[in-house]
């Protein structure tokens, strides 16, 4: 009977030890592996989301690269509208060309000193006054070209129209008018300093 009791105690003790070993194996060996596997699955999911995002971004960049010529042309147009220097000689030539194209005689061009704009601070305005002679229709066409038909960004502030006195000059058409125009041409300097205006 004592032997049976001792065997039973050994069996119970052995079962308890086996149960403890199984529990210890679960918590010390198997569970950490499941946790590590879950972490790997989570990281894999996050990586796949990042891959999808990166593929979308690559597709967008490829579309932009395909439109690079259009973007560069738009940039050049904006750079012509707001040159980095005063651009006065080129602008005066453009005024003369616009006058010739619209049948207007442009004279008396005067350029004032640059003034910094408050917003944006890197942009300066150059006050320009000029006199234009021509018919009402040609002067209207010249104003339209000046405001919207040429590359340089300008703002017409004032235009005064007066009839031209009758002269014996055959080059002046009958019904010609004189227009005094005050405008601002804009400059976007990269250095932040005032643009140099050529001497008159």
PDB file of C-alpha atoms in Angstrom:
ATOM      1  CA  UNK A   1       0.000   0.000   0.000  1.00  0.00           C
ATOM      2  CA  UNK A   2       2.856   2.360   0.821  1.00  0.00           C
ATOM      3  CA  UNK A   3       4.386   1.602  -2.542  1.00  0.00           C
ATOM      4  CA  UNK A   4       1.155   2.415  -4.311  1.00  0.00           C
ATOM      5  CA  UNK A   5       0.883   5.658  -2.418  1.00  0.00           C
ATOM      6  CA  UNK A   6       4.465   6.559  -3.293  1.00  0.00           C
ATOM      7  CA  UNK A   7       3.856   5.675  -6.962  1.00  0.00           C
ATOM      8  CA  UNK A   8       0.750   7.813  -6.982  1.00  0.00           C
ATOM      9  CA  UNK A   9       2.687  10.751  -5.500  1.00  0.00           C
ATOM     10  CA  UNK A  10       5.396  10.256  -8.117  1.00  0.00           C
ATOM     11  CA  UNK A  11       2.776  10.158 -10.885  1.00  0.00           C
ATOM     12  CA  UNK A  12       1.065  13.306  -9.612  1.00  0.00           C
ATOM     13  CA  UNK A  13       4.434  15.007  -9.181  1.00  0.00           C
ATOM     14  CA  UNK A  14       5.509  13.880 -12.661  1.00  0.00           C
ATOM     15  CA  UNK A  15       2.263  15.157 -14.190  1.00  0.00           C
ATOM     16  CA  UNK A  16       2.724  18.466 -12.385  1.00  0.00           C
ATOM     17  CA  UNK A  17       6.293  18.728 -13.646  1.00  0.00           C
ATOM     18  CA  UNK A  18       5.174  17.939 -17.198  1.00  0.00           C
ATOM     19  CA  UNK A  19       2.412  20.559 -16.930  1.00  0.00           C
ATOM     20  CA  UNK A  20       4.923  23.090 -15.633  1.00  0.00           C
ATOM     21  CA  UNK A  21       7.327  22.232 -18.454  1.00  0.00           C
ATOM     22  CA  UNK A  22       4.543  22.634 -21.035  1.00  0.00           C
ATOM     23  CA  UNK A  23       3.497  25.975 -19.529  1.00  0.00           C
ATOM     24  CA  UNK A  24       7.106  27.160 -19.311  1.00  0.00           C
ATOM     25  CA  UNK A  25       7.728  26.055 -22.894  1.00  0.00           C
ATOM     26  CA  UNK A  26       4.623  27.919 -24.042  1.00  0.00           C
ATOM     27  CA  UNK A  27       5.474  31.184 -22.276  1.00  0.00           C
ATOM     28  CA  UNK A  28       9.242  31.040 -22.798  1.00  0.00           C
ATOM     29  CA  UNK A  29       9.555  29.503 -26.269  1.00  0.00           C
ATOM     30  CA  UNK A  30       6.322  29.274 -28.270  1.00  0.00           C
ATOM     31  CA  UNK A  31       4.503  32.500 -27.287  1.00  0.00           C
ATOM     32  CA  UNK A  32       7.489  34.776 -28.106  1.00  0.00           C
ATOM     33  CA  UNK A  33       7.634  33.112 -31.527  1.00  0.00           C
ATOM     34  CA  UNK A  34       3.934  33.887 -32.112  1.00  0.00           C
ATOM     35  CA  UNK A  35       4.532  37.478 -30.987  1.00  0.00           C
ATOM     36  CA  UNK A  36       7.536  37.780 -33.302  1.00  0.00           C
ATOM     37  CA  UNK A  37       5.461  36.299 -36.147  1.00  0.00           C
ATOM     38  CA  UNK A  38       2.660  38.818 -35.484  1.00  0.00           C
ATOM     39  CA  UNK A  39       5.223  41.630 -35.499  1.00  0.00           C
ATOM     40  CA  UNK A  40       6.596  40.408 -38.820  1.00  0.00           C
ATOM     41  CA  UNK A  41       3.050  40.252 -40.264  1.00  0.00           C
ATOM     42  CA  UNK A  42       2.379  43.814 -39.018  1.00  0.00           C
ATOM     43  CA  UNK A  43       5.643  45.071 -40.512  1.00  0.00           C
ATOM     44  CA  UNK A  44       4.862  43.286 -43.774  1.00  0.00           C
ATOM     45  CA  UNK A  45       1.452  44.971 -43.935  1.00  0.00           C
ATOM     46  CA  UNK A  46       2.978  48.386 -43.224  1.00  0.00           C
ATOM     47  CA  UNK A  47       5.660  47.773 -45.853  1.00  0.00           C
ATOM     48  CA  UNK A  48       3.006  46.845 -48.415  1.00  0.00           C
ATOM     49  CA  UNK A  49       1.088  50.063 -47.640  1.00  0.00           C
ATOM     50  CA  UNK A  50       4.325  52.030 -48.064  1.00  0.00           C
ATOM     51  CA  UNK A  51       4.997  50.244 -51.357  1.00  0.00           C
ATOM     52  CA  UNK A  52       1.534  51.152 -52.656  1.00  0.00           C
ATOM     53  CA  UNK A  53       2.091  54.801 -51.610  1.00  0.00           C
ATOM     54  CA  UNK A  54       5.526  54.863 -53.256  1.00  0.00           C
ATOM     55  CA  UNK A  55       4.166  53.317 -56.456  1.00  0.00           C
ATOM     56  CA  UNK A  56       1.473  56.007 -56.614  1.00  0.00           C
ATOM     57  CA  UNK A  57       4.113  58.691 -56.070  1.00  0.00           C
ATOM     58  CA  UNK A  58       6.311  57.182 -58.807  1.00  0.00           C
ATOM     59  CA  UNK A  59       3.323  57.199 -61.174  1.00  0.00           C
ATOM     60  CA  UNK A  60       2.656  60.877 -60.355  1.00  0.00           C
ATOM     61  CA  UNK A  61       6.322  61.749 -60.914  1.00  0.00           C
ATOM     62  CA  UNK A  62       6.317  59.943 -64.265  1.00  0.00           C
ATOM     63  CA  UNK A  63       3.263  61.972 -65.329  1.00  0.00           C
ATOM     64  CA  UNK A  64       5.003  65.167 -64.242  1.00  0.00           C
ATOM     65  CA  UNK A  65       8.142  64.121 -66.098  1.00  0.00           C
ATOM     66  CA  UNK A  66       6.057  63.561 -69.228  1.00  0.00           C
ATOM     67  CA  UNK A  67       4.766  67.159 -68.821  1.00  0.00           C
ATOM     68  CA  UNK A  68       8.216  68.567 -68.072  1.00  0.00           C
ATOM     69  CA  UNK A  69       8.360  70.482 -71.360  1.00  0.00           C
ATOM     70  CA  UNK A  70       5.038  72.196 -70.609  1.00  0.00           C
ATOM     71  CA  UNK A  71       6.147  73.006 -67.047  1.00  0.00           C
ATOM     72  CA  UNK A  72       9.474  74.439 -68.266  1.00  0.00           C
ATOM     73  CA  UNK A  73       7.659  76.547 -70.884  1.00  0.00           C
ATOM     74  CA  UNK A  74       5.326  77.908 -68.182  1.00  0.00           C
ATOM     75  CA  UNK A  75       8.349  78.683 -65.993  1.00  0.00           C
ATOM     76  CA  UNK A  76      10.105  80.545 -68.820  1.00  0.00           C
ATOM     77  CA  UNK A  77       6.930  82.548 -69.460  1.00  0.00           C
ATOM     78  CA  UNK A  78       6.747  83.524 -65.782  1.00  0.00           C
ATOM     79  CA  UNK A  79      10.454  84.402 -65.759  1.00  0.00           C
ATOM     80  CA  UNK A  80       9.892  86.697 -68.758  1.00  0.00           C
ATOM     81  CA  UNK A  81       6.969  88.307 -66.929  1.00  0.00           C
ATOM     82  CA  UNK A  82       9.125  88.897 -63.826  1.00  0.00           C
ATOM     83  CA  UNK A  83      12.779  89.093 -64.940  1.00  0.00           C
ATOM     84  CA  UNK A  84      15.609  89.021 -62.407  1.00  0.00           C
ATOM     85  CA  UNK A  85      16.994  92.360 -63.666  1.00  0.00           C
ATOM     86  CA  UNK A  86      15.272  95.550 -64.773  1.00  0.00           C
ATOM     87  CA  UNK A  87      15.023  94.366 -68.377  1.00  0.00           C
ATOM     88  CA  UNK A  88      14.420  97.989 -69.388  1.00  0.00           C
ATOM     89  CA  UNK A  89      16.234  97.943 -72.765  1.00  0.00           C
ATOM     90  CA  UNK A  90      14.354  94.824 -73.913  1.00  0.00           C
ATOM     91  CA  UNK A  91      11.055  96.221 -72.616  1.00  0.00           C
ATOM     92  CA  UNK A  92      11.551  99.538 -74.435  1.00  0.00           C
ATOM     93  CA  UNK A  93      12.275  97.650 -77.666  1.00  0.00           C
ATOM     94  CA  UNK A  94       9.091  95.667 -77.079  1.00  0.00           C
ATOM     95  CA  UNK A  95       7.123  98.895 -76.567  1.00  0.00           C
ATOM     96  CA  UNK A  96       8.418 100.227 -79.885  1.00  0.00           C
ATOM     97  CA  UNK A  97       7.569  96.929 -81.631  1.00  0.00           C
ATOM     98  CA  UNK A  98       4.066  96.892 -80.114  1.00  0.00           C
ATOM     99  CA  UNK A  99       3.585 100.503 -81.204  1.00  0.00           C
ATOM    100  CA  UNK A 100       4.642  99.719 -84.759  1.00  0.00           C
ATOM    101  CA  UNK A 101       2.423  96.618 -84.868  1.00  0.00           C
ATOM    102  CA  UNK A 102      -0.656  98.554 -83.722  1.00  0.00           C
ATOM    103  CA  UNK A 103       0.009 101.751 -85.723  1.00  0.00           C
ATOM    104  CA  UNK A 104       1.009 103.859 -82.706  1.00  0.00           C
ATOM    105  CA  UNK A 105       4.020 106.154 -82.421  1.00  0.00           C
ATOM    106  CA  UNK A 106       5.614 105.647 -78.956  1.00  0.00           C
ATOM    107  CA  UNK A 107       7.749 108.569 -77.723  1.00  0.00           C
ATOM    108  CA  UNK A 108       8.875 110.238 -74.513  1.00  0.00           C
ATOM    109  CA  UNK A 109       9.573 107.087 -72.514  1.00  0.00           C
ATOM    110  CA  UNK A 110      10.810 107.773 -68.993  1.00  0.00           C
ATOM    111  CA  UNK A 111      11.769 105.180 -66.335  1.00  0.00           C
ATOM    112  CA  UNK A 112      11.756 106.056 -62.620  1.00  0.00           C
ATOM    113  CA  UNK A 113      13.621 104.466 -59.731  1.00  0.00           C
ATOM    114  CA  UNK A 114      12.598 101.024 -58.461  1.00  0.00           C
ATOM    115  CA  UNK A 115      10.285 100.674 -55.454  1.00  0.00           C
ATOM    116  CA  UNK A 116      10.049  97.501 -53.375  1.00  0.00           C
ATOM    117  CA  UNK A 117       6.603  95.961 -52.977  1.00  0.00           C
ATOM    118  CA  UNK A 118       5.455  95.032 -49.482  1.00  0.00           C
ATOM    119  CA  UNK A 119       4.144  91.668 -50.626  1.00  0.00           C
ATOM    120  CA  UNK A 120       5.959  89.792 -52.033  1.00  0.00           C
ATOM    121  CA  UNK A 121       9.093  91.507 -50.744  1.00  0.00           C
ATOM    122  CA  UNK A 122      11.409  90.210 -53.504  1.00  0.00           C
ATOM    123  CA  UNK A 123       9.406  92.023 -56.203  1.00  0.00           C
ATOM    124  CA  UNK A 124      10.173  95.600 -57.285  1.00  0.00           C
ATOM    125  CA  UNK A 125       8.159  97.934 -59.464  1.00  0.00           C
ATOM    126  CA  UNK A 126       9.611 100.304 -62.050  1.00  0.00           C
ATOM    127  CA  UNK A 127       7.448 103.353 -62.797  1.00  0.00           C
ATOM    128  CA  UNK A 128       7.395 104.099 -66.527  1.00  0.00           C
ATOM    129  CA  UNK A 129       5.710 106.947 -68.342  1.00  0.00           C
ATOM    130  CA  UNK A 130       5.356 107.202 -72.097  1.00  0.00           C
ATOM    131  CA  UNK A 131       3.494 109.100 -74.765  1.00  0.00           C
ATOM    132  CA  UNK A 132       1.716 107.348 -77.618  1.00  0.00           C
ATOM    133  CA  UNK A 133       0.186 108.956 -80.722  1.00  0.00           C
ATOM    134  CA  UNK A 134      -2.378 107.345 -82.986  1.00  0.00           C
ATOM    135  CA  UNK A 135      -6.045 106.936 -83.766  1.00  0.00           C
ATOM    136  CA  UNK A 136      -8.509 105.921 -81.066  1.00  0.00           C
ATOM    137  CA  UNK A 137      -8.679 102.368 -82.457  1.00  0.00           C
ATOM    138  CA  UNK A 138      -4.894 101.973 -82.690  1.00  0.00           C
ATOM    139  CA  UNK A 139      -4.389 103.377 -79.179  1.00  0.00           C
ATOM    140  CA  UNK A 140      -7.014 100.957 -77.812  1.00  0.00           C
ATOM    141  CA  UNK A 141      -5.227  98.087 -79.554  1.00  0.00           C
ATOM    142  CA  UNK A 142      -1.874  99.287 -78.161  1.00  0.00           C
ATOM    143  CA  UNK A 143      -3.269  99.383 -74.604  1.00  0.00           C
ATOM    144  CA  UNK A 144      -4.653  95.853 -74.966  1.00  0.00           C
ATOM    145  CA  UNK A 145      -1.319  94.593 -76.270  1.00  0.00           C
ATOM    146  CA  UNK A 146       0.543  96.411 -73.507  1.00  0.00           C
ATOM    147  CA  UNK A 147      -1.620  94.932 -70.759  1.00  0.00           C
ATOM    148  CA  UNK A 148      -2.149  91.383 -72.006  1.00  0.00           C
ATOM    149  CA  UNK A 149      -0.332  90.711 -75.261  1.00  0.00           C
ATOM    150  CA  UNK A 150       3.332  90.833 -74.275  1.00  0.00           C
ATOM    151  CA  UNK A 151       5.472  88.809 -71.911  1.00  0.00           C
ATOM    152  CA  UNK A 152       6.387  91.457 -69.321  1.00  0.00           C
ATOM    153  CA  UNK A 153       4.124  91.841 -66.277  1.00  0.00           C
ATOM    154  CA  UNK A 154       2.893  95.441 -66.292  1.00  0.00           C
ATOM    155  CA  UNK A 155       0.134  97.364 -64.588  1.00  0.00           C
ATOM    156  CA  UNK A 156      -1.323 100.406 -66.347  1.00  0.00           C
ATOM    157  CA  UNK A 157      -2.112 102.926 -63.623  1.00  0.00           C
ATOM    158  CA  UNK A 158      -3.235 105.924 -65.662  1.00  0.00           C
ATOM    159  CA  UNK A 159      -3.909 106.826 -69.274  1.00  0.00           C
ATOM    160  CA  UNK A 160      -4.808 110.395 -70.274  1.00  0.00           C
ATOM    161  CA  UNK A 161      -6.144 110.998 -73.763  1.00  0.00           C
ATOM    162  CA  UNK A 162      -5.961 114.397 -75.496  1.00  0.00           C
ATOM    163  CA  UNK A 163      -6.762 115.380 -79.075  1.00  0.00           C
ATOM    164  CA  UNK A 164      -3.756 116.155 -81.202  1.00  0.00           C
ATOM    165  CA  UNK A 165      -3.657 119.707 -82.502  1.00  0.00           C
ATOM    166  CA  UNK A 166      -4.120 119.954 -86.273  1.00  0.00           C
ATOM    167  CA  UNK A 167      -0.747 120.065 -87.952  1.00  0.00           C
ATOM    168  CA  UNK A 168       0.447 120.256 -91.505  1.00  0.00           C
ATOM    169  CA  UNK A 169       2.485 117.081 -90.876  1.00  0.00           C
ATOM    170  CA  UNK A 170       1.295 114.555 -93.456  1.00  0.00           C
ATOM    171  CA  UNK A 171       2.619 111.642 -91.376  1.00  0.00           C
ATOM    172  CA  UNK A 172       0.042 112.354 -88.669  1.00  0.00           C
ATOM    173  CA  UNK A 173      -3.347 110.886 -89.629  1.00  0.00           C
ATOM    174  CA  UNK A 174      -6.444 113.025 -89.256  1.00  0.00           C
ATOM    175  CA  UNK A 175      -8.217 112.363 -85.963  1.00  0.00           C
ATOM    176  CA  UNK A 176      -5.036 111.313 -84.174  1.00  0.00           C
ATOM    177  CA  UNK A 177      -4.885 111.472 -80.404  1.00  0.00           C
ATOM    178  CA  UNK A 178      -2.106 111.683 -77.863  1.00  0.00           C
ATOM    179  CA  UNK A 179      -2.161 109.353 -74.881  1.00  0.00           C
ATOM    180  CA  UNK A 180       0.027 109.797 -71.819  1.00  0.00           C
ATOM    181  CA  UNK A 181       0.416 106.437 -70.053  1.00  0.00           C
ATOM    182  CA  UNK A 182       1.738 105.750 -66.557  1.00  0.00           C
ATOM    183  CA  UNK A 183       2.487 102.113 -65.809  1.00  0.00           C
ATOM    184  CA  UNK A 184       4.546  99.881 -63.572  1.00  0.00           C
ATOM    185  CA  UNK A 185       6.772  97.061 -64.818  1.00  0.00           C
ATOM    186  CA  UNK A 186       7.711  94.419 -62.273  1.00  0.00           C
ATOM    187  CA  UNK A 187      11.050  92.781 -61.450  1.00  0.00           C
ATOM    188  CA  UNK A 188      11.693  89.769 -59.165  1.00  0.00           C
ATOM    189  CA  UNK A 189      15.311  90.019 -58.036  1.00  0.00           C
ATOM    190  CA  UNK A 190      16.983  86.912 -56.650  1.00  0.00           C
ATOM    191  CA  UNK A 191      19.386  88.930 -54.475  1.00  0.00           C
ATOM    192  CA  UNK A 192      16.673  91.011 -52.800  1.00  0.00           C
ATOM    193  CA  UNK A 193      18.441  94.234 -53.813  1.00  0.00           C
ATOM    194  CA  UNK A 194      17.003  96.905 -56.059  1.00  0.00           C
ATOM    195  CA  UNK A 195      17.402  96.241 -59.788  1.00  0.00           C
ATOM    196  CA  UNK A 196      19.800  98.456 -61.709  1.00  0.00           C
ATOM    197  CA  UNK A 197      18.029 100.804 -64.096  1.00  0.00           C
ATOM    198  CA  UNK A 198      20.110 101.854 -67.125  1.00  0.00           C
ATOM    199  CA  UNK A 199      20.923 105.543 -67.332  1.00  0.00           C
ATOM    200  CA  UNK A 200      18.679 107.515 -69.676  1.00  0.00           C
TER     201      UNK A 200
END
